[in-house]
mmCIF file of C-alpha atoms in Angstrom:
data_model
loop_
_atom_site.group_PDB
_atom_site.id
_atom_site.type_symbol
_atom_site.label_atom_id
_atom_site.label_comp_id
_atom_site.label_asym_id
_atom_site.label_seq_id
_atom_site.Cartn_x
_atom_site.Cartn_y
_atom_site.Cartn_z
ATOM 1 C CA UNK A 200 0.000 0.000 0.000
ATOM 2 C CA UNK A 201 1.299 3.215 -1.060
ATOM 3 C CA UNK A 202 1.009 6.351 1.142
ATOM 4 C CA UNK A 203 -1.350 7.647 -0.999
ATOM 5 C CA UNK A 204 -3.441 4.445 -0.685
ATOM 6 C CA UNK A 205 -3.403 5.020 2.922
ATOM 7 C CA UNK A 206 -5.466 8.707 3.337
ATOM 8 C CA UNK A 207 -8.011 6.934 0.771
ATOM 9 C CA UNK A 208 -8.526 4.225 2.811
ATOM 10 C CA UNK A 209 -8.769 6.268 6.072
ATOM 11 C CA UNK A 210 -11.507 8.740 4.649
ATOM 12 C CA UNK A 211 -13.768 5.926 3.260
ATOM 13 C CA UNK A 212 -13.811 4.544 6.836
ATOM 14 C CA UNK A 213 -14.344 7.723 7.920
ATOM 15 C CA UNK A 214 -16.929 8.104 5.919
ATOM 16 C CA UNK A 215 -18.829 4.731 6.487
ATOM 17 C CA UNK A 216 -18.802 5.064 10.085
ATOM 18 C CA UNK A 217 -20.584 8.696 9.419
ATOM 19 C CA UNK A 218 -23.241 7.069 7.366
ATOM 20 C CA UNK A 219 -23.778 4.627 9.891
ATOM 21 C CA UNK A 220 -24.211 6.806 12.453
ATOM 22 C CA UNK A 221 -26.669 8.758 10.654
ATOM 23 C CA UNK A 222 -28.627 5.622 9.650
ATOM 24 C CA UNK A 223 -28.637 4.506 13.223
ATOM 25 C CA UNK A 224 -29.980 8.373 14.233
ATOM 26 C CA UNK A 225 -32.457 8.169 11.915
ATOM 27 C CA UNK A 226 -33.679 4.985 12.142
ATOM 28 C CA UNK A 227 -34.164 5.151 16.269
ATOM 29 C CA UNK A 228 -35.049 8.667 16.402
ATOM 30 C CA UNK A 229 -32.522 9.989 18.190
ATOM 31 C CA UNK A 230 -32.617 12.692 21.223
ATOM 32 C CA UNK A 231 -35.817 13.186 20.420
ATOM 33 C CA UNK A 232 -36.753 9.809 20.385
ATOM 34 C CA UNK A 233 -35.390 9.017 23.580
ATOM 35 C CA UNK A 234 -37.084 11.877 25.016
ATOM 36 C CA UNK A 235 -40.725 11.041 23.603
ATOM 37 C CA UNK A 236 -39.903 7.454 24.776
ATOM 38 C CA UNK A 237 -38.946 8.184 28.604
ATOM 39 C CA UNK A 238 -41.122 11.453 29.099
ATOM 40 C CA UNK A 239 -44.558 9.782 29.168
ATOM 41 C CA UNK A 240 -43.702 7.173 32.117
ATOM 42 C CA UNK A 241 -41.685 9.855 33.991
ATOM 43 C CA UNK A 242 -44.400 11.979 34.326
ATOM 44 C CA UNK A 243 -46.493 8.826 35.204
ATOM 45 C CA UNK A 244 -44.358 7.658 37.722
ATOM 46 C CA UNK A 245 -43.976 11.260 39.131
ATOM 47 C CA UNK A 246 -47.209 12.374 39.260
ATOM 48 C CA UNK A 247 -48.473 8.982 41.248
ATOM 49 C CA UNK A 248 -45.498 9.442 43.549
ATOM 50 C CA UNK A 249 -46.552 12.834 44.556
ATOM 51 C CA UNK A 250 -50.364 11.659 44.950
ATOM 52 C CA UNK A 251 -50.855 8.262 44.675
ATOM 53 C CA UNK A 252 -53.790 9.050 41.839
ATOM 54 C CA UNK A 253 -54.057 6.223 39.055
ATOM 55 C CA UNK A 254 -56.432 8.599 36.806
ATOM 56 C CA UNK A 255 -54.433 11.777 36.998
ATOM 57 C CA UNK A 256 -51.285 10.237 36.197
ATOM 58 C CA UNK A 257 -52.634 8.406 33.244
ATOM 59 C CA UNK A 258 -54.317 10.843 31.842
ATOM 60 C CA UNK A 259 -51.149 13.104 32.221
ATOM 61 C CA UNK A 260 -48.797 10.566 30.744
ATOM 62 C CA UNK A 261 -51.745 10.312 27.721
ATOM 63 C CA UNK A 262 -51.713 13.688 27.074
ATOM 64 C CA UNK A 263 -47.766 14.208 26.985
ATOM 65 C CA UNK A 264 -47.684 11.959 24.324
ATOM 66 C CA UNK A 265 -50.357 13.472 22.731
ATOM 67 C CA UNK A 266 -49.081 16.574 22.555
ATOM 68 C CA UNK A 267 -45.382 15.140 21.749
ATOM 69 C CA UNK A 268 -47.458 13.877 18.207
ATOM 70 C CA UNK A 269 -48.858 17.618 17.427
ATOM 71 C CA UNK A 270 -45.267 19.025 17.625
ATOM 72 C CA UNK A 271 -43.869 16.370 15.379
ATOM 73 C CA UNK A 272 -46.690 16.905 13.169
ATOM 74 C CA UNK A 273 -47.004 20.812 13.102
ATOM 75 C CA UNK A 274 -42.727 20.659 12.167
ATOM 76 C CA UNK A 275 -43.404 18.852 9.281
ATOM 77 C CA UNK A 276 -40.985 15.803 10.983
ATOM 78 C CA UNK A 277 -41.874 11.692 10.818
ATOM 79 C CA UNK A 278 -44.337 10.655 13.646
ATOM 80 C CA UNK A 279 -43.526 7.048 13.438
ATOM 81 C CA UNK A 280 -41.085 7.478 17.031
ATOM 82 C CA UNK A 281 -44.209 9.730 18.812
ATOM 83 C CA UNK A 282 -47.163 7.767 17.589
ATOM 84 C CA UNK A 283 -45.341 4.145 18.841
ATOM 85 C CA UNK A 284 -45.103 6.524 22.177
ATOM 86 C CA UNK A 285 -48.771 6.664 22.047
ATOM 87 C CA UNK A 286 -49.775 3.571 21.038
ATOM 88 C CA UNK A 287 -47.764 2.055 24.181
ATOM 89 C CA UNK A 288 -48.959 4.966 26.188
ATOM 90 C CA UNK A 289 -52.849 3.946 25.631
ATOM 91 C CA UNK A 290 -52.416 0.480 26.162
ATOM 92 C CA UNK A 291 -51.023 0.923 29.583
ATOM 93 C CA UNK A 292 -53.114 3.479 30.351
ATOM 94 C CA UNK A 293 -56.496 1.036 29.290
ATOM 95 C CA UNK A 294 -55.052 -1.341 31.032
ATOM 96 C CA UNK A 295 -53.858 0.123 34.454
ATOM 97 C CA UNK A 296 -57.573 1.660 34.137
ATOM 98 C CA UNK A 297 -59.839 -1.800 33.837
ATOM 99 C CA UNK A 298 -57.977 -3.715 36.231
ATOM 100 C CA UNK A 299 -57.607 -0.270 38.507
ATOM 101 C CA UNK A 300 -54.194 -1.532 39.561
ATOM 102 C CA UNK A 301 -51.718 1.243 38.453
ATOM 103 C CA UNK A 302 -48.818 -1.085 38.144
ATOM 104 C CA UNK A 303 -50.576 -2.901 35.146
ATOM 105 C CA UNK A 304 -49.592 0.431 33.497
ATOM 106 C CA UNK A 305 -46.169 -0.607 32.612
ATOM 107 C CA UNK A 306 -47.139 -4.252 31.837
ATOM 108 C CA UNK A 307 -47.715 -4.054 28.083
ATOM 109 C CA UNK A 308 -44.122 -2.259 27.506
ATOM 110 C CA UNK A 309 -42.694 -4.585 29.674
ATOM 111 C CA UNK A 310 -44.255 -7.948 27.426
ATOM 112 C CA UNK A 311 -43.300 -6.016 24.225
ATOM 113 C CA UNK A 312 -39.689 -5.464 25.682
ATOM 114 C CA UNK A 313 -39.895 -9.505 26.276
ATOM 115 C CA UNK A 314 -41.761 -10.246 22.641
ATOM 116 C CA UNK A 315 -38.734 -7.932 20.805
ATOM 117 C CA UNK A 316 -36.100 -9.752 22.765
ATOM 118 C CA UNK A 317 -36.910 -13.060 21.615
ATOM 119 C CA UNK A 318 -37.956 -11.539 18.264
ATOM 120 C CA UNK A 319 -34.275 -10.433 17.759
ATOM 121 C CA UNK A 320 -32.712 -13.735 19.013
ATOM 122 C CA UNK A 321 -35.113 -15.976 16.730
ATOM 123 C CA UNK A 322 -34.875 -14.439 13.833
ATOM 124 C CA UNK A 323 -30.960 -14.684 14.075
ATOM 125 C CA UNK A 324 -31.340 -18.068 14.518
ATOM 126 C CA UNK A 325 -33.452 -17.774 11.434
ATOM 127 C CA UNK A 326 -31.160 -16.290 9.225
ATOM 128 C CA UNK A 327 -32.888 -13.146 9.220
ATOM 129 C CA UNK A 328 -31.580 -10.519 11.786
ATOM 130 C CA UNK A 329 -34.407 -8.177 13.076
ATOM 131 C CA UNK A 330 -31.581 -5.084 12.995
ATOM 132 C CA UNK A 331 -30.890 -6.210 9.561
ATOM 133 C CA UNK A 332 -34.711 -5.980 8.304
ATOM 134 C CA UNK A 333 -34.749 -2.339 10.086
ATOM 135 C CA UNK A 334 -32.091 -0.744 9.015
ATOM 136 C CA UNK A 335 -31.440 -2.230 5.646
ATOM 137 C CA UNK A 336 -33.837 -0.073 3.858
ATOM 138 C CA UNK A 337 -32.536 2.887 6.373
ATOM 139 C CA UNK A 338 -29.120 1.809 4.027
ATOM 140 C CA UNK A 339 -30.646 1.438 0.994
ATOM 141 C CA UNK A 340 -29.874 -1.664 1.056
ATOM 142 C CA UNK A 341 -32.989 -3.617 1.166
ATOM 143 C CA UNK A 342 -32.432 -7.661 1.678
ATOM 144 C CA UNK A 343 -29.181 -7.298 -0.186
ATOM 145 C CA UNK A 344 -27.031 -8.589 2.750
ATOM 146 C CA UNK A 345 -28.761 -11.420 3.084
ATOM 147 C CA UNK A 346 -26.995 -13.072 0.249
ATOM 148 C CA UNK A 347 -24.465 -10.991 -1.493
ATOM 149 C CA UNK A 348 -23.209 -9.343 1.517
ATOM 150 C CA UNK A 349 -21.756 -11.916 4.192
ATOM 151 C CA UNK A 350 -19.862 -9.423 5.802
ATOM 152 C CA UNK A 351 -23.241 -7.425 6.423
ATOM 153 C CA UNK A 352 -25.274 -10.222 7.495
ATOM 154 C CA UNK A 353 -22.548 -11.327 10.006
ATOM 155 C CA UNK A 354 -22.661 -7.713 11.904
ATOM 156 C CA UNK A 355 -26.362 -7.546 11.699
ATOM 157 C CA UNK A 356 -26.687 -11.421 13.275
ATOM 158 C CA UNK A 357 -23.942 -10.162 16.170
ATOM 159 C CA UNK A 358 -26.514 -6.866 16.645
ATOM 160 C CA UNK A 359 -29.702 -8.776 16.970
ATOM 161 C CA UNK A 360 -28.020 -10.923 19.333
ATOM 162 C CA UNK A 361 -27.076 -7.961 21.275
ATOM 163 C CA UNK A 362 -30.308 -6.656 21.208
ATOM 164 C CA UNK A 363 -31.727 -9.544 22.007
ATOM 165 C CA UNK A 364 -29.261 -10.416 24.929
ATOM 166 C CA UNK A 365 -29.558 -6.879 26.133
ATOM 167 C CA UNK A 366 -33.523 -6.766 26.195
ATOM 168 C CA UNK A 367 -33.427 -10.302 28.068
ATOM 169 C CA UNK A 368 -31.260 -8.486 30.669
ATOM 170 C CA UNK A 369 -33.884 -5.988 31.327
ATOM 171 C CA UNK A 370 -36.719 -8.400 31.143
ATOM 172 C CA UNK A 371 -35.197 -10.363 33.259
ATOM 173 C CA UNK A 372 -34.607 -7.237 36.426
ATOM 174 C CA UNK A 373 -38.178 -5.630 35.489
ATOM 175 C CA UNK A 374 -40.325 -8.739 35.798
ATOM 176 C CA UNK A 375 -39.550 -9.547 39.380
ATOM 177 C CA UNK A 376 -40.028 -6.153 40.542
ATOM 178 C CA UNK A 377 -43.497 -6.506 38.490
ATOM 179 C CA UNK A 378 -44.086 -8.638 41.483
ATOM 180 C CA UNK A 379 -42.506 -7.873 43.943
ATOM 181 C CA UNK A 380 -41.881 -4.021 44.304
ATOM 182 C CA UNK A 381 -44.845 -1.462 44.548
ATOM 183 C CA UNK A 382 -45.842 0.641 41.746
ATOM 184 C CA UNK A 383 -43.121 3.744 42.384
ATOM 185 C CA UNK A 384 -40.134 1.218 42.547
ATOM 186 C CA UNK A 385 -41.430 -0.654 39.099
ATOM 187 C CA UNK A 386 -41.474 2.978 38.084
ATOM 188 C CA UNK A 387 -38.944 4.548 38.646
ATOM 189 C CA UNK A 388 -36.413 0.960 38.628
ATOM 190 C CA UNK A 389 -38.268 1.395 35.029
ATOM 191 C CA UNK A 390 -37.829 4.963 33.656
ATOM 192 C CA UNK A 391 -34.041 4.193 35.254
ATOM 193 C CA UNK A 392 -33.261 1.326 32.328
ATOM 194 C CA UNK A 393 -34.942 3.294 29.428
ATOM 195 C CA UNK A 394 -32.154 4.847 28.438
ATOM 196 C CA UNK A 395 -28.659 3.305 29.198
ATOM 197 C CA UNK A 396 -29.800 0.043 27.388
ATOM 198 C CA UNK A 397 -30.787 1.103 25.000
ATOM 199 C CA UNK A 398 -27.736 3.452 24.268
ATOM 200 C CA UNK A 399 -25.770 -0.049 24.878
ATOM 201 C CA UNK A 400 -27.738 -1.723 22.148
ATOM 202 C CA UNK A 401 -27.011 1.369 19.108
ATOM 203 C CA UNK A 402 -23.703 1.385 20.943
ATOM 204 C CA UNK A 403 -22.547 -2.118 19.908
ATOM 205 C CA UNK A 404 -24.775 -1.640 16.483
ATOM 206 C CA UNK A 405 -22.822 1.461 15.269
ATOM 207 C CA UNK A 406 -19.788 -1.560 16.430
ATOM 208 C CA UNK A 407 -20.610 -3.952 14.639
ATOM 209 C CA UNK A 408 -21.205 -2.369 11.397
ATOM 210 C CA UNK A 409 -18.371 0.661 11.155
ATOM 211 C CA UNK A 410 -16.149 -2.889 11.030
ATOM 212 C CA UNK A 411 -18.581 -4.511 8.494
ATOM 213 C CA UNK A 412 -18.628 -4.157 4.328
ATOM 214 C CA UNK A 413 -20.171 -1.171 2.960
ATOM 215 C CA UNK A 414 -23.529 -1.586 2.049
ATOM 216 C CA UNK A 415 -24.538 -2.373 -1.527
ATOM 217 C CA UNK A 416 -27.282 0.648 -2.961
ATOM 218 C CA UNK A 417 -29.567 -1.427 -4.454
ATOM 219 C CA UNK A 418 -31.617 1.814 -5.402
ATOM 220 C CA UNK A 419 -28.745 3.231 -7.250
ATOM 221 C CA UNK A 420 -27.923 -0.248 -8.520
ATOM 222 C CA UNK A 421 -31.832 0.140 -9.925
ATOM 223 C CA UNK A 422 -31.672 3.726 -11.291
ATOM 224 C CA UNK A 423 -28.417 2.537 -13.054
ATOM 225 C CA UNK A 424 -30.134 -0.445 -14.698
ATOM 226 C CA UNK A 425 -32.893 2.180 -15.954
ATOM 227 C CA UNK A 426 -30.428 4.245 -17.116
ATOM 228 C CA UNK A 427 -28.536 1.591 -19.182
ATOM 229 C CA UNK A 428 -32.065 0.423 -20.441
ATOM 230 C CA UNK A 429 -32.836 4.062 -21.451
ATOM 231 C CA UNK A 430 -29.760 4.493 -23.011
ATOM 232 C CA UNK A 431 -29.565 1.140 -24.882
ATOM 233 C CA UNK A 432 -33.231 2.226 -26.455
ATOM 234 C CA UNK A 433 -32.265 5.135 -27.905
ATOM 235 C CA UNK A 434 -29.259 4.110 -28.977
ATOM 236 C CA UNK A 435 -31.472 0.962 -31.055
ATOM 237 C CA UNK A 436 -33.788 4.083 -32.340
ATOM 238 C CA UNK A 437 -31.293 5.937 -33.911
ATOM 239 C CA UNK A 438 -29.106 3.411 -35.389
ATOM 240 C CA UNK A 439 -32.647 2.170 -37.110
ATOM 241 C CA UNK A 440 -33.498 5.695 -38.426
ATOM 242 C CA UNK A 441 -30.490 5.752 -39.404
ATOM 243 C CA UNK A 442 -31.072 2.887 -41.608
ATOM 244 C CA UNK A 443 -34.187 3.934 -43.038
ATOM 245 C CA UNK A 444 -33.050 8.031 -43.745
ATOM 246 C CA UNK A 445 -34.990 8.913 -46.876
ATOM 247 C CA UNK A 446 -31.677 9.610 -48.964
ATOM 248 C CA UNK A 447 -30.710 6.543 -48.794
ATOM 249 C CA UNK A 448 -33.948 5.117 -50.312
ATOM 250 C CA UNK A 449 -33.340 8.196 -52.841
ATOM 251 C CA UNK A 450 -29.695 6.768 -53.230
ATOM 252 C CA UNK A 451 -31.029 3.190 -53.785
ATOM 253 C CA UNK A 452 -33.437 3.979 -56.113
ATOM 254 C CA UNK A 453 -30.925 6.251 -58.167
ATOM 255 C CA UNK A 454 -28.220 3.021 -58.138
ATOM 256 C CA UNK A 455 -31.047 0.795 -59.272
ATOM 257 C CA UNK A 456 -32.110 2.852 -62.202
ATOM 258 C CA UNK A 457 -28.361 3.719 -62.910
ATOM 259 C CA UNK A 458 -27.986 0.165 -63.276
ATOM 260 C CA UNK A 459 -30.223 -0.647 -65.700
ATOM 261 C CA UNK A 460 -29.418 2.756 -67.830
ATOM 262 C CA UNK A 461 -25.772 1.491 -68.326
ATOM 263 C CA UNK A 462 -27.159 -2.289 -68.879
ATOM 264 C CA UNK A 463 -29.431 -0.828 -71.813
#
């Protein structure tokens, strides 16, 4: 390797590890995303701290995320992060509510952190790492790892499994205190592990694939092939009107009667 190889080779790592950072911003929202994702239960668990009210603190938590939905949508930005916010929001909330038992409110996040953890870990086993099916379009990319990238699939399979290992982890401290702690412990034990596991989880993602092949653009790879198509079309159009130009009919028909003027 020459030393001008060397600068190359730096800056196109550089530059991979800053598109996978940006993928992995985009595609989990972010500081924004964490906040929507955390706000709603802290102001849950804080409000039914301060006054042991089930409806108030629902309703508050509802609302945040609520309102979290109208700023996303009033900026023009995606909604996907804020309206998952909701979604989990509401169930908790309907649930807590029917069985009256405030804990219950952090029950159907805590069965979908379960569900994704063994959701990551299967589908590895599968052949088809969860991370990979998220952030391969996030790439542009697609399914294209699956089989002509091996280095790709290999860092997605070690990132579900990480995931998957991670999510287990917090499964396995939240559950217990489901039934054992009172509703501000679960709470605030809860809001406590939102974050920092999370961060682990993109952590050893961005990992994973800074060392991993660059992704192949199957959407450029696409336009290309359109391109070439295009290209090859009117290149078959002109090379037949060129064939057929009216002179050269003129020209033929001129030879023709030529012919015979010299044969008589």
């Amino acid at each position: 390797m020459t030393s001008l190889d060397k600068p190359t080779e730096e800056t196109e790592a550089d530059d991979s590890r800053a598109v996978t950072e940006a993928a992995l911003f985009e595609a989990f929202g972010g500081v924004r995303g964490m906040v929507e994702t955390v706000l709603p239960g802290l102001l849950f668990v804080t409000i039914f701290t301060l006054n042991n009210d089930l409806h108030m603190s629902a309703i508050a938590a509802l609302a945040v995320s609520l309102v979290l939905v109208v700023v996303r949508l009033v900026m023009k930005d995606t909604v996907k992060h804020a309206f998952s916010g909701v979604f989990g929001v509401a169930f908790g909330v309907v649930f807590a509510m029917m069985t009256d038992n405030a804990k219950n409110f952090y029950l159907p996040g805590m069965l979908y952190t379960l569900g994704l953890a063994l959701a990551y870990i299967v589908t590895s086993l599968a052949g088809f790492p969860l991370i990979g099916l998220i952030l391969g379009p996030v790439f542009k990319e697609n399914l294209s790892w699956r089989t002509r990238n091996p280095g790709r699939k290999k860092a997605y399979t070690k990132a579900s499994y990480a995931w998957g290992l991670i999510l287990l982890a917090k499964s396995a401290i939240l559950f217990p205190l489901y039934w054992w702690a009172d509703t501000e412990q679960l709470g605030w034990v809860l809001v406590t592990l939102k974050i920092p596991p999370f961060l682990l989880a993109v952590w050893l993602t961005w990992v994973f694939l800074a060392k991993a092949p660059a992704p192949i653009d199957v959407f450029a790879e696409m336009e290309a092939a359109e391109e070439a198509e295009k290209a090859e079309k009117e290149r078959a159009e002109r090379e037949k009107a060129a064939v057929w130009q009216p002179g050269d009919a003129g020209g033929d028909a001129a030879d023709t009667h030529g012919g015979r003027h010299r044969k008589s």
